Amino acid sequence: MEDVSERESDLPSSIIEKLTRIASESKETISLSIGEPDFAMPRALVKELKKIIRQNKKNKLNQYTSGQGIPALREAIAKKLKEENKVKVNADEVLVTSGSQQALFAGFLATLDPGEEVILSNPGYLGYIPAIELVSGVPSYVPLKEEDDFALNPDLIKKAVTKKSRVILLNSPSNPTGTVLKKNILEEIADIAVDKDLYIFSDEAYEKLVYDGSKHVSPASLNGMKDYVLTFQTFSKSYALCGFRLGYAAGPKKIIDAMQTSTHYMSLCAPHVSQLLGLKALSLPKKYVETMRKEYERRRNFLVPRLNELGLHTPMPKGAFYAFSNITPTKMKSLQFCNKLLKEAHVAVVPGTEFGSAGDGYIRLSYATDYKQIVRAMNRLESFLKKR
Ligand SMILES: Cc1ncc(COP(=O)(O)O)c(C=O)c1O
């Protein structure tokens, strides 16, 4: 008898996880592989967490919450979306989830019948394709080009639309390229969605991490788009709260309700303690996120010019905390480059192929790592490249 289902055996094993494990087991290794803030939890949230636990009886911490999420948190999220993103939703159009990854999964479950298609960029965040395929959906790829700074081309999206298309998936600021989509591009994509009657899934995990005065625009805020867009956001990146597993989706009520039915059977509700903490996070003064954002920007301003100096062409990312570097001058394949760099120079970076076939010839470097470590890693990379 087969031990594991075919569906499960077909899932890719994560190279990032393997690299992160190797990096954590070796003191010598500097990891630029992980997509997780290196900052400690903001102090105000540590204090709040202690208070939440002290008052655990009153808070009924050991109990489930409503499947859609605590009403006060959904109200606060709706307010945040209105004030910060110009997205007008009611609290009953918000679903609180165990991280935005769960929200995306539930979103695909709610919108895709088997064989229906999601149009998405190649390269793109590695969590999308397994989630689409697990619900028997089909990814339809739109290639990104380095010379366009890895921005999505609306003409290529238009060409990718078929009778089976249901969703256009956007991720701005983007993992792995750091690209921020401009308003005019988003408007063109919005027109396609309306014209072809498609949903837009807008993954805004890195919405608060934008640089050089770039603006993050939520597609749901564009004229007439409210009924077409599901917005996905998270507490993981903005507030360095990855481990609390708290995210949410907001959008058309019928989809949110359908998503809640499936999250009910996955996890019943998002962790109670995290929801109470999230409520506090949304009330924090802007300086908490701004301090982290500024530090990411300082690291980016060192890292990206240095990569270019070393001959690895890297467009200046306008958001998130990743640089996507062209390694073709080394004549190595992405995975081979990463394995050699890890073995010889003890620096962990991620092969571009982890993010799709169009990532071959690239590596992703995360600057969610201490500044001095990034400096050291670049010195090691320089010696490594000199030996080629
Ligand atoms: C683009 C993007 N979307 C979604 C997620 C999932 O984040 P979480 O489930 O922690 O909210 C990640 C995590 O790295 C990501 O990079």
XYZ file of C-alpha atoms and ligand atoms in Angstrom:
404
model
C 0.000 0.000 0.000
C 1.211 3.522 -0.800
C 2.017 5.375 2.436
C 1.398 8.901 1.233
C -1.148 10.263 -1.239
C 0.027 11.204 -4.723
C -1.174 14.773 -4.137
C 1.034 15.023 -1.077
C 4.071 13.301 -2.613
C 3.918 15.738 -5.537
C 4.447 18.752 -3.240
C 7.909 20.263 -3.614
C 10.203 19.948 -0.604
C 11.381 23.379 0.459
C 15.015 24.183 -0.292
C 14.671 27.277 1.930
C 13.841 25.086 4.898
C 16.843 22.875 4.168
C 19.153 25.895 3.832
C 17.802 27.441 7.018
C 18.395 24.195 8.899
C 21.977 23.932 7.623
C 22.585 27.599 8.505
C 21.212 27.178 12.024
C 23.285 24.030 12.621
C 26.540 25.716 11.603
C 27.821 28.677 13.607
C 30.000 29.711 10.701
C 27.180 30.135 8.210
C 25.594 33.512 7.538
C 22.037 33.117 6.382
C 20.547 35.518 3.871
C 17.949 32.924 2.996
C 15.093 33.387 5.374
C 12.070 35.615 4.735
C 11.438 36.454 8.359
C 12.124 39.714 10.222
C 15.181 39.407 12.476
C 13.831 42.024 14.897
C 12.652 41.112 18.370
C 8.979 41.636 19.110
C 8.203 45.316 19.745
C 8.431 45.911 23.503
C 4.919 47.298 23.700
C 3.660 43.969 22.357
C 5.699 41.933 24.842
C 4.097 44.006 27.597
C 0.644 43.504 26.100
C 1.207 39.750 25.804
C 2.063 39.543 29.497
C -1.093 41.492 30.301
C -3.231 39.262 28.080
C -1.873 36.187 29.868
C -2.269 37.727 33.344
C -5.911 38.383 32.503
C -6.412 34.997 30.913
C -9.574 34.194 32.863
C -11.279 37.377 31.781
C -9.955 36.928 28.240
C -11.035 33.248 28.104
C -7.735 32.601 26.374
C -8.119 28.839 26.483
C -11.310 28.977 24.439
C -11.991 29.150 20.710
C -13.019 32.463 19.230
C -15.672 32.933 16.585
C -14.478 31.272 13.369
C -14.382 34.582 11.519
C -12.262 36.203 14.233
C -12.923 38.345 17.318
C -15.404 41.105 16.343
C -13.226 43.853 17.877
C -10.243 42.713 15.817
C -12.296 42.577 12.614
C -13.586 46.096 13.353
C -10.003 47.301 13.894
C -8.848 45.636 10.650
C -11.728 47.239 8.698
C -10.738 50.629 10.178
C -7.068 50.062 9.326
C -7.924 49.079 5.740
C -10.046 52.206 5.335
C -7.521 54.618 6.855
C -4.242 53.165 5.564
C -5.234 51.433 2.333
C -8.394 53.328 1.296
C -10.167 49.963 1.109
C -13.739 50.235 2.336
C -14.967 47.002 3.904
C -17.202 46.208 6.868
C -16.095 43.986 9.731
C -18.228 41.156 8.307
C -16.182 41.311 5.090
C -13.009 40.411 7.020
C -11.812 36.894 7.850
C -9.038 36.474 10.439
C -6.783 33.485 9.713
C -3.710 31.603 10.931
C -1.314 33.666 8.827
C -2.071 34.994 5.350
C -0.874 31.675 3.886
C -4.024 30.050 5.280
C -6.143 32.896 3.929
C -4.668 32.402 0.438
C -5.352 28.674 0.596
C -8.942 29.292 1.688
C -9.256 31.905 -1.075
C -8.271 29.363 -3.736
C -10.665 26.801 -2.223
C -13.490 29.325 -2.354
C -12.985 30.473 -5.950
C -11.504 27.602 -7.992
C -13.200 24.536 -9.358
C -10.852 21.772 -10.593
C -8.992 22.805 -13.743
C -9.648 26.537 -13.297
C -6.724 28.876 -13.659
C -4.856 31.446 -11.610
C -2.717 33.917 -13.531
C 0.445 34.731 -11.593
C 3.993 35.923 -12.100
C 7.028 33.707 -12.706
C 9.109 34.132 -10.556
C 6.701 34.493 -7.626
C 6.290 33.599 -3.943
C 6.833 29.864 -3.550
C 3.733 29.334 -1.388
C 1.297 29.967 -4.235
C 1.704 27.056 -6.622
C 1.392 24.213 -4.078
C -1.722 25.888 -2.652
C -3.283 26.271 -6.121
C -2.416 22.696 -7.064
C -3.676 21.249 -3.781
C -7.155 22.537 -4.669
C -6.765 21.134 -8.235
C -6.378 24.591 -9.737
C -3.931 25.336 -12.528
C -1.248 28.054 -12.397
C -0.885 30.106 -15.571
C 2.428 31.943 -15.636
C 3.293 35.438 -16.762
C 7.080 35.830 -17.026
C 8.795 38.823 -15.433
C 11.806 40.485 -16.984
C 14.826 41.963 -15.253
C 14.885 44.872 -17.750
C 11.342 45.828 -16.576
C 12.578 45.714 -12.954
C 10.470 42.543 -12.670
C 7.190 44.493 -12.952
C 4.148 42.614 -14.297
C 3.239 43.454 -17.877
C -0.572 43.878 -18.234
C -0.398 42.919 -21.941
C 1.004 39.522 -20.983
C -1.738 39.094 -18.388
C -4.325 39.837 -21.070
C -2.753 37.200 -23.318
C -2.809 34.624 -20.509
C -6.584 34.903 -19.982
C -8.557 31.836 -21.123
C -12.121 30.591 -20.560
C -10.822 28.798 -17.463
C -9.212 31.851 -15.813
C -10.736 32.817 -12.469
C -8.096 34.770 -10.549
C -5.259 37.202 -11.232
C -2.821 36.934 -8.320
C -0.774 40.042 -7.496
C 1.973 40.445 -4.913
C 3.226 43.969 -4.444
C 5.709 44.604 -2.852
C 6.915 41.309 -4.213
C 8.669 38.279 -2.840
C 11.230 37.442 -4.321
C 12.001 40.552 -6.426
C 11.057 43.468 -4.161
C 9.138 45.106 -7.018
C 6.374 47.570 -6.155
C 3.641 47.824 -8.801
C 2.767 51.381 -9.791
C -0.810 52.656 -9.719
C -1.097 52.913 -13.523
C -0.090 49.251 -13.954
C -2.579 48.214 -11.273
C -5.290 50.207 -13.053
C -4.578 48.402 -16.319
C -4.741 45.044 -14.532
C -7.973 46.110 -12.797
C -9.519 46.876 -16.227
C -8.617 43.364 -17.409
C -10.224 41.839 -14.290
C -13.452 43.783 -14.845
C -13.502 43.126 -18.594
C -12.938 39.378 -18.211
C -14.864 39.036 -14.936
C -11.939 37.741 -12.867
C -11.076 38.086 -9.199
C -7.885 39.825 -8.185
C -6.100 38.317 -5.189
C -3.838 41.019 -3.801
C -1.188 39.596 -1.478
C 0.034 42.613 0.497
C 2.257 40.824 3.023
C 4.952 43.517 2.629
C 2.624 46.538 2.280
C 4.426 48.576 4.949
C 7.951 47.874 3.720
C 8.437 50.326 0.842
C 11.463 52.535 0.141
C 12.609 55.659 -1.722
C 9.198 57.233 -1.142
C 7.428 54.491 -3.147
C 3.735 54.143 -2.430
C 1.913 50.919 -1.799
C -1.458 50.936 -3.582
C -4.148 48.382 -2.703
C -6.000 47.346 -5.876
C -9.265 47.172 -3.859
C -8.996 50.962 -3.380
C -9.198 51.613 -7.135
C -12.447 52.910 -8.556
C -15.125 50.229 -8.901
C -12.832 47.372 -7.784
C -14.293 46.551 -4.377
C -16.349 43.597 -5.650
C -13.453 42.112 -7.604
C -10.578 42.174 -5.114
C -9.660 40.021 -2.148
C -6.975 41.725 -0.087
C -4.582 39.548 1.939
C -2.510 41.105 4.715
C -0.533 39.789 7.676
C 0.986 40.702 11.026
C 4.051 38.560 10.226
C 6.232 41.043 8.348
C 5.028 44.500 9.467
C 5.108 43.699 13.187
C 7.711 40.883 13.251
C 5.041 38.484 14.549
C 5.536 35.500 12.193
C 5.331 32.935 14.984
C 1.943 34.177 16.182
C 0.388 33.057 12.882
C -2.009 35.910 12.317
C -3.246 37.216 8.993
C -6.521 38.117 7.319
C -8.431 38.477 4.082
C -10.955 41.178 3.220
C -13.298 41.376 0.277
C -16.689 40.399 -1.163
C -18.842 38.918 1.603
C -19.922 35.838 -0.335
C -16.256 34.830 -0.836
C -15.282 35.665 2.750
C -18.196 33.517 4.007
C -17.154 30.620 1.754
C -13.550 30.963 2.963
C -14.724 30.846 6.542
C -16.456 27.543 5.910
C -13.156 25.999 4.823
C -10.978 27.600 7.529
C -13.516 26.215 10.020
C -12.556 22.702 8.911
C -8.828 23.517 8.834
C -8.267 25.233 12.175
C -11.657 26.334 13.648
C -10.221 29.767 14.378
C -6.937 31.708 14.445
C -5.053 31.483 17.781
C -6.999 33.407 20.429
C -3.920 34.934 22.090
C -2.595 36.132 18.716
C -5.881 37.818 17.870
C -5.797 39.827 21.100
C -2.173 40.746 20.423
C -3.044 41.756 16.861
C -5.649 44.144 18.206
C -2.930 45.913 20.188
C -0.503 45.873 17.237
C -3.001 47.794 15.119
C -3.151 50.531 17.750
C 0.643 51.010 17.985
C 2.061 54.374 16.933
C 3.570 54.326 13.424
C 7.125 54.667 14.814
C 7.308 50.933 15.679
C 6.999 49.796 12.081
C 8.900 52.833 10.799
C 12.005 51.987 12.864
C 12.161 48.530 11.272
C 11.380 49.852 7.791
C 14.210 52.396 8.023
C 16.675 49.722 9.090
C 15.674 47.499 6.147
C 16.191 50.490 3.863
C 19.696 51.102 5.309
C 20.625 47.451 4.714
C 19.203 47.522 1.179
C 21.187 50.680 0.421
C 24.378 48.813 1.283
C 23.552 45.394 -0.140
C 22.240 46.188 -3.613
C 25.032 48.555 -4.804
C 27.570 46.046 -3.427
C 26.032 43.187 -5.446
C 26.144 45.341 -8.578
C 29.804 46.253 -7.876
C 30.569 42.534 -7.668
C 29.167 42.091 -11.170
C 25.845 40.506 -10.143
C 23.290 42.817 -11.688
C 20.499 43.540 -9.206
C 17.664 46.029 -9.773
C 17.123 48.298 -6.753
C 14.091 46.775 -4.971
C 11.473 49.324 -3.914
C 9.877 47.139 -1.280
C 9.857 43.947 0.865
C 13.282 42.768 2.134
C 14.740 40.828 -0.784
C 17.261 41.437 -3.547
C 17.062 39.326 -6.706
C 20.481 39.050 -8.340
C 21.514 37.911 -11.780
C 24.294 35.328 -11.458
C 24.602 34.428 -15.151
C 28.137 35.959 -15.407
C 29.320 33.107 -13.159
C 28.015 30.569 -15.740
C 26.576 28.520 -12.872
C 23.010 27.306 -12.481
C 21.151 28.819 -9.534
C 21.130 25.706 -7.360
C 24.769 24.912 -8.139
C 25.756 28.494 -7.225
C 23.884 28.328 -3.908
C 25.308 24.926 -2.976
C 28.879 26.045 -3.754
C 28.458 29.368 -1.931
C 27.171 27.539 1.121
C 29.908 24.918 1.054
C 32.871 27.159 0.219
C 31.930 30.560 1.702
C 29.344 29.552 4.312
C 26.742 31.973 3.045
C 23.163 30.763 2.521
C 21.088 32.352 -0.252
C 18.101 30.917 -2.136
C 18.216 29.695 -5.762
C 15.895 31.726 -8.001
C 14.418 28.468 -9.304
C 12.627 28.060 -5.967
C 10.328 30.837 -7.212
C 9.652 29.393 -10.664
C 11.472 28.386 -13.843
C 12.090 32.049 -14.793
C 14.202 32.335 -11.629
C 17.017 30.289 -13.170
C 20.138 32.427 -13.376
C 19.121 34.348 -10.231
C 19.518 34.122 -6.477
C 17.396 35.703 -3.758
C 19.137 37.409 -0.847
C 17.110 38.449 2.190
C 18.162 41.557 4.079
C 16.052 40.641 7.083
C 19.468 39.944 8.636
C 21.705 42.066 10.834
C 23.615 44.802 8.917
C 27.083 43.615 10.033
C 26.266 40.064 8.975
C 25.264 41.341 5.543
C 28.611 43.185 5.265
C 30.469 39.984 6.204
C 28.418 37.901 3.796
C 29.238 40.295 0.934
C 32.975 40.092 1.728
C 32.733 36.318 1.574
C 30.788 36.521 -1.686
C 33.524 38.760 -3.124
C 36.260 36.209 -2.288
C 34.078 33.405 -3.631
C 33.574 35.209 -6.962
C 37.302 36.070 -7.272
C 38.122 32.376 -7.230
C 35.954 31.700 -10.299
C 4.469 37.062 -0.436
C 4.090 36.315 0.784
N 2.792 36.076 1.006
C 2.373 35.403 2.093
C 3.289 34.907 3.008
C 2.768 34.138 4.185
O 2.933 34.853 5.369
P 2.128 34.544 6.716
O 1.412 33.245 6.514
O 3.151 34.488 7.784
O 1.155 35.662 6.876
C 4.662 35.116 2.806
C 5.655 34.579 3.732
O 6.843 34.618 3.541
C 5.070 35.846 1.667
O 6.357 36.099 1.415
